[in-house]
Amino acid sequence: MKHYRDAAENAARAAGDLLRTAFHMPRRVNSAEAHDIKLAIDVETQELITRLLLEEFPQHSLYGEEGITGDQSSEHQWVVDPLDGTVNFFYGIPHFCVSIALRWKNEIIVGVIYDPVRDELWTGQKGEAPTLNGTPFRVSDRADLAEAVISVGLSKTGETIRSGLPLLQEMAHRARKCRLLGSAALDMAYVACGRLDAYIEQGISLWDIAAGWILIETAGGVVDMKPRTDMKDRYSVIASNGVVNLGLK
Ligand code: IPD
């Protein structure tokens, strides 16, 4: 599995270099909605990742935020968010990342998240301790919600904002602090390495959280993901250190 992990790390770093350079240049907007923006750099970055991964593994497919490539019934499928935190990126907020996971027969076996601003690279692989810039980490051990820091995402539709706000309000009262950071993949990486105790969002796509999933599970945490019946290919996710009592059903 090491060659998959190495390939994911190389692609994430190359994509991160591209994003770091583009962050200081004018942004080209492809489309904008009430709560979302799509940039040309998202597409360019996914093209770079696709080329790097599928040239090395031509039998694999890729499922990404900016589209799919290759035979999606392939046993090996790369799940990619080339730029997670696009709105942050557009507004000049230096909190975004590249997220690359490898799914084998419906199971995530490798996950890499790269924050090019802080040069932080999280790497996870099934059956091994995950690392941050080469150093192993674990989830936090905080069990008391009153001491916990929780990230809540509101996703991008009127419905997810409506259903997320009561949850945010409840958590804001019960936890020490709530955060809305704007990058689901970094939220997952932060839970994995113990900076956050939990992350909750109700309308997320697989590419936002696939890499973080294996990071959290191999770091000792728990990811509970349920498909939303009212939104195609969207999930509700509760990711935590596995011991904090969120009191959610
Ligand atoms: C979004 C971010 C955001 C989350 C949204 C995601 P994108 O991803 O992760 O934090 O709230 O649900 O769609 O569009 O920046 O790749």
Coordinates of C-alpha atoms and ligand atoms in Angstrom, one line a residue:
M1 CA 0.0 0.0 0.0
K2 CA 3.0 2.3 0.5
H3 CA 3.2 3.1 -3.2
Y4 CA -0.4 4.4 -3.1
R5 CA 0.4 6.5 -0.1
D6 CA 3.5 7.9 -1.7
A7 CA 1.6 8.8 -4.9
A8 CA -1.2 10.5 -2.9
E9 CA 1.4 12.5 -0.9
N10 CA 3.3 13.6 -4.1
A11 CA 0.0 14.6 -5.8
A12 CA -1.2 16.5 -2.7
R13 CA 2.1 18.4 -2.5
A14 CA 2.1 19.2 -6.2
A15 CA -1.5 20.4 -6.0
G16 CA -0.7 22.4 -2.8
D17 CA 2.2 24.1 -4.6
L18 CA -0.1 25.2 -7.3
L19 CA -2.7 26.5 -4.8
R20 CA -0.1 28.4 -2.8
T21 CA 1.1 30.2 -5.9
A22 CA -2.5 30.9 -7.1
F23 CA -3.5 32.2 -3.7
H24 CA -1.4 35.4 -4.4
M25 CA -2.8 35.9 -7.9
P26 CA -6.2 37.2 -9.2
R27 CA -8.9 34.5 -8.9
R28 CA -11.0 33.4 -11.9
V29 CA -14.6 32.6 -10.9
N30 CA -16.4 29.9 -13.0
S31 CA -19.7 30.2 -11.2
A32 CA -21.2 31.6 -8.0
E33 CA -24.3 30.8 -6.0
A34 CA -25.7 32.2 -2.7
H35 CA -23.5 30.1 -0.5
D36 CA -20.8 28.7 -2.8
I37 CA -18.2 29.7 -5.4
K38 CA -16.5 27.6 -8.0
L39 CA -13.1 28.8 -9.2
A40 CA -11.0 27.9 -12.3
I41 CA -8.2 26.9 -9.9
D42 CA -10.4 24.1 -8.5
V43 CA -10.6 22.6 -12.0
E44 CA -6.9 23.1 -12.8
T45 CA -5.8 21.5 -9.5
Q46 CA -8.0 18.5 -10.1
E47 CA -6.6 18.1 -13.6
L48 CA -3.1 18.1 -12.1
I49 CA -4.0 15.5 -9.5
T50 CA -5.8 13.4 -12.1
R51 CA -2.8 13.4 -14.4
L52 CA -0.3 12.5 -11.7
L53 CA -2.4 9.7 -10.2
L54 CA -3.9 8.1 -13.4
E55 CA -0.6 8.2 -15.3
E56 CA 0.9 6.1 -12.5
F57 CA -2.2 3.9 -12.0
P58 CA -4.0 3.8 -15.4
Q59 CA -6.5 1.1 -14.3
H60 CA -7.8 3.3 -11.4
S61 CA -10.6 5.8 -11.6
L62 CA -11.0 9.2 -10.0
Y63 CA -14.1 10.7 -8.3
G64 CA -13.7 14.3 -7.5
E65 CA -15.5 17.5 -6.8
E66 CA -14.7 18.8 -10.3
G67 CA -15.9 15.6 -12.1
I68 CA -15.1 12.0 -12.7
T69 CA -12.4 10.3 -14.8
G70 CA -12.0 6.6 -15.8
D71 CA -14.2 3.6 -15.2
Q72 CA -16.0 4.2 -11.9
S73 CA -16.6 0.5 -11.3
S74 CA -12.8 0.0 -11.0
E75 CA -11.8 -1.6 -7.7
H76 CA -9.5 1.4 -7.0
Q77 CA -11.1 4.8 -7.0
W78 CA -9.3 8.0 -5.9
V79 CA -11.7 10.4 -4.1
V80 CA -10.4 13.9 -4.5
D81 CA -11.3 17.4 -3.3
P82 CA -8.6 19.5 -5.1
L83 CA -9.4 22.6 -3.1
D84 CA -11.4 22.2 0.1
G85 CA -12.3 25.6 1.5
T86 CA -12.9 27.3 -1.8
V87 CA -14.8 30.2 -0.3
N88 CA -11.9 30.8 2.2
F89 CA -9.4 30.8 -0.7
F90 CA -11.5 33.2 -2.8
Y91 CA -11.8 35.7 0.1
G92 CA -8.0 35.5 0.9
I93 CA -8.5 33.5 4.2
P94 CA -5.5 31.2 4.4
H95 CA -7.4 28.1 5.6
F96 CA -7.9 25.5 2.8
C97 CA -6.4 22.2 1.7
V98 CA -6.0 19.4 -0.8
S99 CA -7.7 16.1 0.1
I100 CA -6.9 12.8 -1.6
A101 CA -8.2 9.4 -0.6
L102 CA -8.0 6.0 -2.2
R103 CA -11.1 3.8 -2.0
W104 CA -10.6 0.0 -2.6
K105 CA -13.8 -2.0 -3.0
N106 CA -15.8 0.5 -1.1
E107 CA -13.4 0.9 1.7
I108 CA -11.1 3.9 2.2
I109 CA -7.5 2.6 2.6
V110 CA -5.3 5.7 2.2
G111 CA -6.0 9.3 3.0
V112 CA -3.8 12.4 2.6
I113 CA -4.7 16.0 3.5
Y114 CA -2.3 18.8 2.7
D115 CA -2.5 22.4 4.0
P116 CA -0.1 24.3 1.7
V117 CA -0.2 27.5 3.8
R118 CA 1.1 25.9 7.0
D119 CA 2.9 23.1 5.1
E120 CA 1.1 20.5 7.1
L121 CA 0.7 17.0 5.6
W122 CA -1.5 14.4 7.3
T123 CA -1.1 10.9 6.0
G124 CA -3.2 7.8 6.9
Q125 CA -3.2 4.3 5.8
K126 CA -5.4 1.4 6.9
G127 CA -3.7 -0.6 9.7
E128 CA -1.0 2.0 10.5
A129 CA -0.6 4.9 12.8
P130 CA -1.3 8.2 11.0
T131 CA 1.3 10.9 10.8
L132 CA 1.4 14.7 10.6
N133 CA 4.6 15.8 8.8
G134 CA 6.0 12.4 9.7
T135 CA 5.1 12.4 13.4
P136 CA 2.4 10.0 14.7
F137 CA -0.7 11.4 16.3
R138 CA -3.9 10.4 18.1
V139 CA -7.2 12.0 18.7
S140 CA -7.8 14.0 21.9
D141 CA -9.1 12.3 25.1
R142 CA -11.5 15.0 26.2
A143 CA -14.8 13.3 27.2
D144 CA -16.6 16.3 28.8
L145 CA -18.5 18.3 26.2
A146 CA -18.2 21.4 28.5
E147 CA -14.4 21.3 27.9
A148 CA -14.6 20.4 24.2
V149 CA -14.0 22.5 21.0
I150 CA -16.4 21.4 18.3
S151 CA -16.5 22.5 14.6
V152 CA -19.9 22.7 13.0
G153 CA -20.3 23.1 9.2
L154 CA -23.5 24.5 7.7
S155 CA -22.7 23.3 4.1
K156 CA -24.1 25.3 1.2
T157 CA -27.8 25.1 0.8
G158 CA -30.8 26.8 2.5
E159 CA -31.9 23.5 3.9
T160 CA -28.5 22.5 5.4
I161 CA -28.3 26.0 7.0
R162 CA -31.8 25.6 8.4
S163 CA -31.1 22.2 9.9
G164 CA -27.6 23.1 11.1
L165 CA -28.4 26.3 13.0
P166 CA -30.3 24.6 15.9
L167 CA -27.5 22.2 16.2
L168 CA -24.9 25.0 16.3
Q169 CA -26.9 26.9 18.8
E170 CA -27.2 23.8 21.1
M171 CA -23.4 23.0 20.8
A172 CA -22.5 26.7 21.3
H173 CA -24.2 26.6 24.7
R174 CA -22.9 23.2 25.8
A175 CA -19.3 23.1 24.5
R176 CA -16.5 25.3 25.5
K177 CA -16.3 26.7 22.0
C178 CA -17.8 26.1 18.6
R179 CA -16.0 26.9 15.3
L180 CA -17.1 27.3 11.7
L181 CA -13.8 27.1 9.9
G182 CA -14.9 26.6 6.3
S183 CA -12.9 23.5 5.3
A184 CA -14.5 20.2 6.1
A185 CA -11.3 18.2 5.2
L186 CA -9.2 20.3 7.6
D187 CA -11.9 19.9 10.3
M188 CA -11.5 16.1 9.9
A189 CA -7.7 16.4 10.0
Y190 CA -7.9 18.6 13.2
V191 CA -10.2 16.0 14.9
A192 CA -7.8 13.3 13.9
C193 CA -4.8 15.0 15.5
G194 CA -6.6 16.3 18.6
R195 CA -7.0 20.0 17.8
L196 CA -10.7 19.6 17.7
D197 CA -12.8 17.1 19.7
A198 CA -15.6 16.7 17.2
Y199 CA -16.8 18.0 13.8
I200 CA -20.5 17.8 12.7
E201 CA -22.0 18.7 9.4
Q202 CA -25.3 17.7 7.7
G203 CA -24.9 17.9 3.9
I204 CA -21.4 16.9 3.1
S205 CA -20.0 15.1 0.0
L206 CA -17.7 12.1 0.1
W207 CA -14.7 14.0 -1.3
D208 CA -14.8 16.5 1.6
I209 CA -14.4 13.8 4.2
A210 CA -13.0 10.6 2.6
A211 CA -9.3 11.2 3.5
G212 CA -10.1 12.5 7.0
W213 CA -12.2 9.4 7.7
I214 CA -9.2 7.1 7.6
L215 CA -7.1 9.6 9.5
I216 CA -9.6 9.7 12.3
E217 CA -10.2 6.0 12.4
T218 CA -6.5 5.1 12.5
A219 CA -6.0 7.9 15.2
G220 CA -8.5 6.2 17.5
G221 CA -11.6 8.3 16.7
V222 CA -15.0 7.5 15.3
V223 CA -16.7 8.7 12.1
D224 CA -20.5 8.2 11.8
M225 CA -21.7 8.9 8.3
K226 CA -25.3 8.6 7.1
P227 CA -26.7 9.3 3.6
R228 CA -29.2 12.2 3.5
T229 CA -32.4 10.8 2.1
D230 CA -33.5 14.2 0.7
M231 CA -30.2 15.1 -1.0
K232 CA -28.4 13.0 -3.6
D233 CA -24.8 12.0 -2.7
R234 CA -24.9 14.1 0.5
Y235 CA -24.2 12.8 4.0
S236 CA -24.6 13.8 7.6
V237 CA -21.4 13.3 9.4
I238 CA -20.4 13.2 13.1
A239 CA -16.7 12.8 13.5
S240 CA -15.2 12.7 17.0
N241 CA -12.5 11.5 19.3
G242 CA -14.9 8.7 20.2
V243 CA -15.2 9.6 23.9
V244 CA -16.7 13.1 23.9
N245 CA -20.4 12.9 24.9
L246 CA -22.1 15.0 22.3
G247 CA -25.6 13.8 23.4
L248 CA -26.8 13.5 19.8
K249 CA -29.0 10.7 18.4
Ligands
IPD1 C1 -16.9 22.9 1.4 C2 -16.1 23.2 2.7 C3 -17.0 23.7 3.8 C4 -18.2 22.8 4.0 C5 -19.0 22.5 2.8 C6 -18.0 22.0 1.7 P1 -15.5 23.1 -0.8 O1 -16.1 22.3 0.5 O2 -15.6 22.0 3.2 O3 -16.3 23.8 5.0 O4 -19.1 23.4 5.0 O5 -20.0 21.6 3.0 O6 -18.7 21.7 0.5 O7 -16.7 23.5 -1.7 O8 -14.7 24.3 -0.3 O9 -14.6 22.2 -1.5

